[in-house]
Amino acid sequence: MVKHAKPKGFYDTFERKSSQGGPESETTHYCPGCGHGTVHKLIAEALEDFGIKDRTVFLSPVGCSVFAYYYFDTGNIQCSHGRAPAVGTGVIRSLDDAVVISYQGDGDLAGIGTAEIVHAANRGENMAVFFVNNAIYGMTGGQLAPTTLLGQETTTTPLGRLADREGGPIHMSEMLDALDGPAFIERTSLSNAAGVMKTRKAVRKALTNQVERRGFSFVEILSPCPVGWKLTPIQSRIWIKDNMETIFQVKRFRDREEGSRGTGRMPLMGDEELKELLGSDHGEEARKGENLETECRVKIAGFGGQGVMSAGVLLANTAIGEGLEATWLPSYGPEMRGGTANASVVISDEPVGSPVVNRPTTLLAMNGPSLDSLEDSVITGGLIVVNSSLINRKVRRDDVKVVYAPVSDMAAEAGFLKGANVVMLSLYLLEKGVPGIQTLKTVIPKSIKKKELVEVNLKLVKAAEEFHAS
Amino acid sequence: MRKVLIKGNDAIVRGALLGGATHFFGYPITPASEIAQGAANLFTRSGRTFLQAESETSAINMIYGAASTGARVMTASSGPGVALMLEGLSYLAGAELPSVIVDVQRAGPGLGNIWPEQSDYNMCCKGGGHGSFHNIVLAPSSGQEMTDFAYRAFDIADAYRMTVIILTDAYVGQMMEPVGFPSAVRHGARKSWAVYGDESSRQNLISSIVMNQTGMAELNIMLQEKYARAARDLTDWDEIETEDAEFLLIAFGITSRVASTAVSHLRENGLKVGLLRPKTLFPFPSERIAELAGQVNLMAVAELNNGMMAQDVELAVRGGCDVRKYNWYGGMVPSADELASRVREDFNG
Amino acid sequence: MSGNRVEVNQDLCKACRVCVETCPQHCLELGSAINALGYQAVRFDSVDCTACGMCFYVCPEPGALTVIKGEDA
Ligand SMILES: Cc1ncc(C[n+]2csc(CCOP(=O)(O)OP(=O)(O)O)c2C)c(N)n1
Ligand code: SF4
């Protein structure tokens, strides 16, 4: 009776490795005595025993195990160097029932991919990570790895790793154990048969966790690289015992026996629900009202908090409510940190060319600094509306029309200081005629969600009308 | 169709969702952050997936993973972030995975600033990463096109198994304009090559590694053929007043809007100036530009960089016409008057 | 006689000797013939095999070793 044979988690023949047939297509590409083969075998056995080949998506890294996809009879994705945990995140966020395996070396996981593994672990992504720690870069020819031991000679530490120069070996299991996310963390060793059997257990545990969606499971395996270490396969196993195991404690760090993790996703919306969410309903098209005489390029400026942005949006909405074209461009980013803000609105009969307003036809100045900095930019024959509640001085130019209005006081009188922007906007519309103040009155209830605020704002429009009439 | 006043960046998110996007992996950066924020809200609420990655490097690799499973997946960033994605873009190209990337360009080099430039042109249109690859690059110039291009991008990406980059800029992203939405929601179909974690896709392999020279050469040749097919079928542009033009302005994105205003001013003054606005930057409307080179006396390329698109124009006209370069940097966007006066000088000079 | 044995696929063994060192019953040894891959494949030659499977698990090659439990054991 066959007790142990080539596990069915492997392909029968490794055709991706060699289509020529012969022993080439039945052996691995690994050096004799390499630990990768042993770890592969333990994984392949579990895939077969648990019956999860169909569900499994295997991520091959960059390193000696770059060709892991030659061997595993599962869905396969080959990843860029170090990024497999991010790739796995993309996979598991798309396939709820997949068993995702990220197989990585120490250069891949603990060097170039440090950020990816830490954050996937911290998010507790549902994936099993098999971290083959062989203290060296095998594939590229035996260079220093983040896990290389102090004193260890590599091709880039020919005199041995020196703490003062390269720092010491990185302890990934301990590092990840500092995070809340992982469900399971264990470090094992391939130094002898007992270690291999412990590794087998840990591999099976990590995969069981995936079947049960228990979350992020991490197995660090101290593994021989005889060729990189310039030792025989037997010597290299002794070297693990004598040197690696004293630095990297073999231990189960965590085994959180909790229930399964959810996807964190809300129920999937159908098409109609989605369209409603996006507000992409197909209401009526605005009817074109009166034409403008010329394109209006309006700058609304003031402190942050005076509502200049929203006044701009209201203005643009009023314009499109009359079938006009409009653009709104905010000041944004760190520009906003200084406390001043401005919005540029262009209104036109034609599609708007540039939304940038360097030479406004109208300046709505809500505070002193805005008038100071923008007064000169207004075109000859343009309009400046000055918030005389906050600006004591007069406009210096005599080639523009100026309206002085205590818009902040008017808003305060109505019991809503924050509405000064609406008073200002109303005065602009009353001055220009197009778009009209009546349209603003229909836009306000659509744009403002709170009912009380709609009323106050309509009251402010009225106050502006009275001011304008006087 | 009723139009809603929204930001270009928000228009992208809505267009993408209507276009069938199911996954968004992103990392914040001004002036693209509203896209991530909008996606965080709307992808999440609609039962799709939004995840903020730890870096753009991770984001593009999450995209690689989700695209491997056949998902319609996207991200949005700006120059510094897109630069971090270049290795990933190369892998996506090699593995022929479809994805959609939005680049809301800001000024560079380095941290630069957050105002608009078009200086990611070469990075996006020439492939960007290592290897002989390309992305399809769409250049919207309005809120409406932000929605429309995002809506179409996923179909194109799937059809060509390529990355589609929506190359826009800070102003088109930040600006609000009235936008109408497409009425049908699109959905991606099951892909024969993708990995679904099930029996029928078990044999599938997503990979960009080809260890023999001939195989790698074949993959490259196949990619070039695909790019040629895209050039035949996807190249798109707009023309204004070109029929009798003696002078041709070429501009894309925000600059093309300024240019269109400038052209109408110049026409009012009797100058026969036309505008060609590429809507696809890769493939580039080289043939049409070559044709116009036989008609006009002079061309000028107006762009917010050091003449990157102008190089493609020069290649297209092959010396058949003089090409002037109008360049701005640092977030300086010319006014229509400024651009018109540059044209006037060259027109008369 | 247990009938337990280990079949060594002579073509697939890379002669790393890990199984030889691991086997508690010393059932395996390095052979002298050189296989197609260029290695002196391991040979099984013993009656003491308990079919414990240690050699199988430590062997890095997928198909080099098959452990068979004797029918009469
Ligand atoms: C971005 C990038 N940088 C460098 C490399 C080259 N490279 C390939 S494998 C490797 C090291 C792999 O070492 P490790 O992860 O320890 O795996 P091992 O080969 O030891 O199994 C490096 C640096 C690469 N492929 N990509
Ligand atoms: S170089 Fe080292 S890690 Fe790579 S296959 Fe050889 S023994 Fe294994």
mmCIF file of N, CA and C in Angstrom, chain A residues 1-7 10 14 17 22-24 26-38 40-42 45 71 192-194 196-197 200 233-234 237, chain C residues 5 7 9 11-22 36-37 39 50-71:
data_model
loop_
_atom_site.group_PDB
_atom_site.id
_atom_site.type_symbol
_atom_site.label_atom_id
_atom_site.label_comp_id
_atom_site.label_asym_id
_atom_site.label_seq_id
_atom_site.Cartn_x
_atom_site.Cartn_y
_atom_site.Cartn_z
ATOM 1 N N MET A 1 0.843 -1.190 0.000
ATOM 2 C CA MET A 1 0.000 0.000 0.000
ATOM 3 C C MET A 1 0.885 1.249 0.000
ATOM 4 N N VAL A 2 0.602 2.119 -0.916
ATOM 5 C CA VAL A 2 1.402 3.343 -0.990
ATOM 6 C C VAL A 2 1.052 4.239 0.186
ATOM 7 N N LYS A 3 2.030 4.551 0.976
ATOM 8 C CA LYS A 3 1.763 5.389 2.146
ATOM 9 C C LYS A 3 2.087 6.862 1.866
ATOM 10 N N HIS A 4 3.173 7.091 1.195
ATOM 11 C CA HIS A 4 3.535 8.468 0.854
ATOM 12 C C HIS A 4 4.019 8.522 -0.575
ATOM 13 N N ALA A 5 3.345 9.308 -1.408
ATOM 14 C CA ALA A 5 3.793 9.444 -2.792
ATOM 15 C C ALA A 5 3.639 10.900 -3.197
ATOM 16 N N LYS A 6 4.149 11.213 -4.348
ATOM 17 C CA LYS A 6 4.073 12.580 -4.862
ATOM 18 C C LYS A 6 2.659 13.141 -4.694
ATOM 19 N N PRO A 7 2.516 14.192 -3.939
ATOM 20 C CA PRO A 7 1.165 14.702 -3.657
ATOM 21 C C PRO A 7 0.473 15.222 -4.922
ATOM 22 N N PHE A 10 0.589 18.771 -6.722
ATOM 23 C CA PHE A 10 1.505 19.076 -7.826
ATOM 24 C C PHE A 10 0.881 18.645 -9.147
ATOM 25 N N PHE A 14 5.645 18.607 -14.996
ATOM 26 C CA PHE A 14 5.821 20.047 -14.886
ATOM 27 C C PHE A 14 6.053 20.623 -16.270
ATOM 28 N N LYS A 17 7.662 23.839 -16.892
ATOM 29 C CA LYS A 17 9.117 23.848 -16.717
ATOM 30 C C LYS A 17 9.795 23.319 -17.971
ATOM 31 N N GLY A 22 10.801 13.650 -20.029
ATOM 32 C CA GLY A 22 11.983 13.175 -19.328
ATOM 33 C C GLY A 22 12.034 13.688 -17.902
ATOM 34 N N PRO A 23 13.100 13.344 -17.200
ATOM 35 C CA PRO A 23 13.216 13.724 -15.778
ATOM 36 C C PRO A 23 13.119 15.234 -15.566
ATOM 37 N N GLU A 24 13.560 16.028 -16.536
ATOM 38 C CA GLU A 24 13.473 17.489 -16.460
ATOM 39 C C GLU A 24 12.064 17.964 -16.095
ATOM 40 N N GLU A 26 9.882 16.355 -14.458
ATOM 41 C CA GLU A 26 9.327 15.762 -13.240
ATOM 42 C C GLU A 26 10.082 16.176 -11.992
ATOM 43 N N THR A 27 11.168 16.916 -12.176
ATOM 44 C CA THR A 27 11.916 17.407 -11.017
ATOM 45 C C THR A 27 11.746 18.920 -10.912
ATOM 46 N N THR A 28 12.106 19.442 -9.746
ATOM 47 C CA THR A 28 12.056 20.900 -9.584
ATOM 48 C C THR A 28 13.296 21.528 -10.213
ATOM 49 N N HIS A 29 13.268 22.851 -10.287
ATOM 50 C CA HIS A 29 14.450 23.558 -10.780
ATOM 51 C C HIS A 29 15.387 23.899 -9.638
ATOM 52 N N TYR A 30 15.052 23.477 -8.433
ATOM 53 C CA TYR A 30 15.855 23.866 -7.264
ATOM 54 C C TYR A 30 17.142 23.054 -7.160
ATOM 55 N N CYS A 31 18.133 23.650 -6.515
ATOM 56 C CA CYS A 31 19.409 22.969 -6.290
ATOM 57 C C CYS A 31 19.177 21.738 -5.399
ATOM 58 N N PRO A 32 20.072 20.779 -5.448
ATOM 59 C CA PRO A 32 19.945 19.623 -4.556
ATOM 60 C C PRO A 32 19.952 20.069 -3.092
ATOM 61 N N GLY A 33 19.011 19.540 -2.332
ATOM 62 C CA GLY A 33 19.002 19.833 -0.900
ATOM 63 C C GLY A 33 18.392 21.170 -0.524
ATOM 64 N N CYS A 34 17.826 21.863 -1.486
ATOM 65 C CA CYS A 34 17.216 23.168 -1.209
ATOM 66 C C CYS A 34 15.916 23.008 -0.430
ATOM 67 N N GLY A 35 15.698 23.910 0.542
ATOM 68 C CA GLY A 35 14.500 23.828 1.367
ATOM 69 C C GLY A 35 13.209 24.142 0.633
ATOM 70 N N HIS A 36 13.285 24.899 -0.461
ATOM 71 C CA HIS A 36 12.067 25.255 -1.193
ATOM 72 C C HIS A 36 11.277 24.009 -1.579
ATOM 73 N N GLY A 37 12.005 22.972 -2.060
ATOM 74 C CA GLY A 37 11.322 21.757 -2.509
ATOM 75 C C GLY A 37 10.531 21.120 -1.376
ATOM 76 N N THR A 38 11.137 21.095 -0.203
ATOM 77 C CA THR A 38 10.470 20.486 0.952
ATOM 78 C C THR A 38 9.199 21.264 1.297
ATOM 79 N N HIS A 40 7.468 23.148 -0.685
ATOM 80 C CA HIS A 40 6.497 22.921 -1.766
ATOM 81 C C HIS A 40 5.724 21.634 -1.519
ATOM 82 N N LYS A 41 6.465 20.631 -1.125
ATOM 83 C CA LYS A 41 5.853 19.319 -0.960
ATOM 84 C C LYS A 41 4.811 19.338 0.155
ATOM 85 N N LEU A 42 5.143 20.016 1.236
ATOM 86 C CA LEU A 42 4.207 20.088 2.364
ATOM 87 C C LEU A 42 2.937 20.826 1.949
ATOM 88 N N GLU A 45 0.885 18.606 -0.514
ATOM 89 C CA GLU A 45 0.198 17.541 0.210
ATOM 90 C C GLU A 45 -1.081 18.066 0.860
ATOM 91 N N TYR A 71 4.730 24.122 -10.656
ATOM 92 C CA TYR A 71 4.489 22.906 -9.883
ATOM 93 C C TYR A 71 3.082 22.756 -9.340
ATOM 94 N N ASN A 192 15.864 19.505 10.780
ATOM 95 C CA ASN A 192 15.820 18.035 10.897
ATOM 96 C C ASN A 192 14.399 17.547 10.668
ATOM 97 N N ALA A 193 14.227 16.219 10.739
ATOM 98 C CA ALA A 193 12.924 15.631 10.416
ATOM 99 C C ALA A 193 11.836 16.152 11.348
ATOM 100 N N ALA A 194 12.160 16.304 12.623
ATOM 101 C CA ALA A 194 11.141 16.792 13.564
ATOM 102 C C ALA A 194 10.700 18.199 13.160
ATOM 103 N N VAL A 196 10.783 19.436 10.168
ATOM 104 C CA VAL A 196 9.973 19.336 8.951
ATOM 105 C C VAL A 196 8.538 18.966 9.321
ATOM 106 N N MET A 197 8.390 18.042 10.262
ATOM 107 C CA MET A 197 7.029 17.635 10.634
ATOM 108 C C MET A 197 6.285 18.770 11.345
ATOM 109 N N ARG A 200 5.188 20.997 8.682
ATOM 110 C CA ARG A 200 4.011 20.403 8.032
ATOM 111 C C ARG A 200 2.737 20.798 8.781
ATOM 112 N N PRO A 233 24.211 19.925 1.523
ATOM 113 C CA PRO A 233 22.856 19.889 2.082
ATOM 114 C C PRO A 233 22.835 19.443 3.547
ATOM 115 N N ILE A 234 23.673 18.507 3.885
ATOM 116 C CA ILE A 234 23.690 18.029 5.278
ATOM 117 C C ILE A 234 24.280 19.103 6.197
ATOM 118 N N ARG A 237 21.919 21.923 7.002
ATOM 119 C CA ARG A 237 20.892 21.654 8.016
ATOM 120 C C ARG A 237 21.459 21.806 9.416
ATOM 121 N N ARG C 5 8.843 -0.623 2.180
ATOM 122 C CA ARG C 5 9.988 -0.207 1.361
ATOM 123 C C ARG C 5 9.810 1.208 0.829
ATOM 124 N N GLU C 7 10.482 3.296 -2.626
ATOM 125 C CA GLU C 7 10.874 3.269 -4.037
ATOM 126 C C GLU C 7 11.564 4.580 -4.362
ATOM 127 N N ASN C 9 12.853 6.815 -7.274
ATOM 128 C CA ASN C 9 12.874 7.005 -8.726
ATOM 129 C C ASN C 9 14.266 7.478 -9.102
ATOM 130 N N ASP C 11 15.687 8.384 -11.701
ATOM 131 C CA ASP C 11 15.845 9.531 -12.610
ATOM 132 C C ASP C 11 15.670 10.871 -11.904
ATOM 133 N N LEU C 12 14.911 10.861 -10.793
ATOM 134 C CA LEU C 12 14.497 12.131 -10.202
ATOM 135 C C LEU C 12 15.294 12.534 -8.960
ATOM 136 N N CYS C 13 16.140 11.658 -8.494
ATOM 137 C CA CYS C 13 16.897 11.948 -7.268
ATOM 138 C C CYS C 13 18.076 12.860 -7.594
ATOM 139 N N LYS C 14 18.270 13.893 -6.721
ATOM 140 C CA LYS C 14 19.403 14.801 -6.922
ATOM 141 C C LYS C 14 20.522 14.537 -5.926
ATOM 142 N N ALA C 15 20.411 13.452 -5.216
ATOM 143 C CA ALA C 15 21.498 12.985 -4.356
ATOM 144 C C ALA C 15 21.927 13.988 -3.287
ATOM 145 N N CYS C 16 20.967 14.676 -2.694
ATOM 146 C CA CYS C 16 21.344 15.631 -1.645
ATOM 147 C C CYS C 16 21.689 14.904 -0.343
ATOM 148 N N ARG C 17 21.241 13.663 -0.225
ATOM 149 C CA ARG C 17 21.566 12.792 0.916
ATOM 150 C C ARG C 17 20.800 13.139 2.184
ATOM 151 N N VAL C 18 19.891 14.024 2.131
ATOM 152 C CA VAL C 18 19.174 14.387 3.351
ATOM 153 C C VAL C 18 18.373 13.193 3.866
ATOM 154 N N CYS C 19 17.810 12.423 2.944
ATOM 155 C CA CYS C 19 17.053 11.245 3.373
ATOM 156 C C CYS C 19 17.969 10.205 4.015
ATOM 157 N N VAL C 20 19.160 10.100 3.441
ATOM 158 C CA VAL C 20 20.110 9.120 3.957
ATOM 159 C C VAL C 20 20.429 9.422 5.421
ATOM 160 N N GLU C 21 20.650 10.717 5.704
ATOM 161 C CA GLU C 21 20.990 11.128 7.075
ATOM 162 C C GLU C 21 19.780 11.061 7.995
ATOM 163 N N THR C 22 18.606 11.235 7.427
ATOM 164 C CA THR C 22 17.408 11.348 8.255
ATOM 165 C C THR C 22 16.855 9.986 8.682
ATOM 166 N N ALA C 36 20.355 10.576 -15.321
ATOM 167 C CA ALA C 36 20.298 11.507 -16.454
ATOM 168 C C ALA C 36 20.550 12.957 -16.022
ATOM 169 N N LEU C 37 20.235 13.262 -14.755
ATOM 170 C CA LEU C 37 20.468 14.628 -14.281
ATOM 171 C C LEU C 37 21.914 14.813 -13.835
ATOM 172 N N TYR C 39 23.365 12.916 -11.265
ATOM 173 C CA TYR C 39 23.565 12.647 -9.840
ATOM 174 C C TYR C 39 23.663 11.150 -9.566
ATOM 175 N N THR C 50 10.311 1.079 8.504
ATOM 176 C CA THR C 50 9.038 1.078 9.240
ATOM 177 C C THR C 50 7.965 1.865 8.486
ATOM 178 N N ALA C 51 8.318 2.342 7.306
ATOM 179 C CA ALA C 51 7.406 3.179 6.503
ATOM 180 C C ALA C 51 6.966 4.424 7.267
ATOM 181 N N CYS C 52 7.898 4.975 8.065
ATOM 182 C CA CYS C 52 7.546 6.165 8.875
ATOM 183 C C CYS C 52 7.347 7.397 7.999
ATOM 184 N N GLY C 53 7.959 7.429 6.822
ATOM 185 C CA GLY C 53 7.751 8.556 5.906
ATOM 186 C C GLY C 53 8.684 9.732 6.108
ATOM 187 N N MET C 54 9.610 9.624 7.061
ATOM 188 C CA MET C 54 10.530 10.751 7.315
ATOM 189 C C MET C 54 11.312 11.122 6.056
ATOM 190 N N CYS C 55 11.793 10.103 5.354
ATOM 191 C CA CYS C 55 12.589 10.372 4.146
ATOM 192 C C CYS C 55 11.739 11.130 3.132
ATOM 193 N N PHE C 56 10.480 10.717 3.031
ATOM 194 C CA PHE C 56 9.579 11.355 2.073
ATOM 195 C C PHE C 56 9.426 12.845 2.388
ATOM 196 N N TYR C 57 9.223 13.160 3.655
ATOM 197 C CA TYR C 57 8.969 14.556 4.005
ATOM 198 C C TYR C 57 10.201 15.442 3.907
ATOM 199 N N VAL C 58 11.377 14.864 4.235
ATOM 200 C CA VAL C 58 12.564 15.743 4.154
ATOM 201 C C VAL C 58 13.065 15.891 2.718
ATOM 202 N N CYS C 59 12.670 14.980 1.843
ATOM 203 C CA CYS C 59 13.146 15.028 0.453
ATOM 204 C C CYS C 59 12.548 16.226 -0.270
ATOM 205 N N PRO C 60 13.387 17.063 -0.850
ATOM 206 C CA PRO C 60 12.874 18.259 -1.529
ATOM 207 C C PRO C 60 12.255 17.978 -2.899
ATOM 208 N N GLU C 61 12.413 16.789 -3.410
ATOM 209 C CA GLU C 61 11.879 16.522 -4.749
ATOM 210 C C GLU C 61 10.461 15.949 -4.667
ATOM 211 N N PRO C 62 9.567 16.413 -5.502
ATOM 212 C CA PRO C 62 8.169 15.966 -5.427
ATOM 213 C C PRO C 62 8.013 14.456 -5.592
ATOM 214 N N GLY C 63 8.700 13.893 -6.579
ATOM 215 C CA GLY C 63 8.384 12.495 -6.932
ATOM 216 C C GLY C 63 9.529 11.525 -6.800
ATOM 217 N N ALA C 64 10.613 11.900 -6.086
ATOM 218 C CA ALA C 64 11.765 10.999 -6.040
ATOM 219 C C ALA C 64 11.509 9.784 -5.158
ATOM 220 N N LEU C 65 10.788 9.981 -4.070
ATOM 221 C CA LEU C 65 10.584 8.883 -3.124
ATOM 222 C C LEU C 65 9.108 8.532 -2.991
ATOM 223 N N THR C 66 8.844 7.240 -2.962
ATOM 224 C CA THR C 66 7.490 6.761 -2.661
ATOM 225 C C THR C 66 7.632 5.739 -1.540
ATOM 226 N N VAL C 67 6.859 5.921 -0.487
ATOM 227 C CA VAL C 67 6.969 5.022 0.663
ATOM 228 C C VAL C 67 5.814 4.031 0.631
ATOM 229 N N ILE C 68 6.172 2.750 0.709
ATOM 230 C CA ILE C 68 5.155 1.703 0.589
ATOM 231 C C ILE C 68 5.142 0.843 1.850
ATOM 232 N N LYS C 69 3.944 0.690 2.380
ATOM 233 C CA LYS C 69 3.793 -0.127 3.584
ATOM 234 C C LYS C 69 3.490 -1.555 3.137
ATOM 235 N N GLY C 70 4.228 -2.483 3.693
ATOM 236 C CA GLY C 70 4.051 -3.890 3.303
ATOM 237 C C GLY C 70 2.671 -4.392 3.685
ATOM 238 N N GLU C 71 2.138 -5.296 2.854
ATOM 239 C CA GLU C 71 0.769 -5.797 3.069
ATOM 240 C C GLU C 71 0.686 -6.622 4.352
#
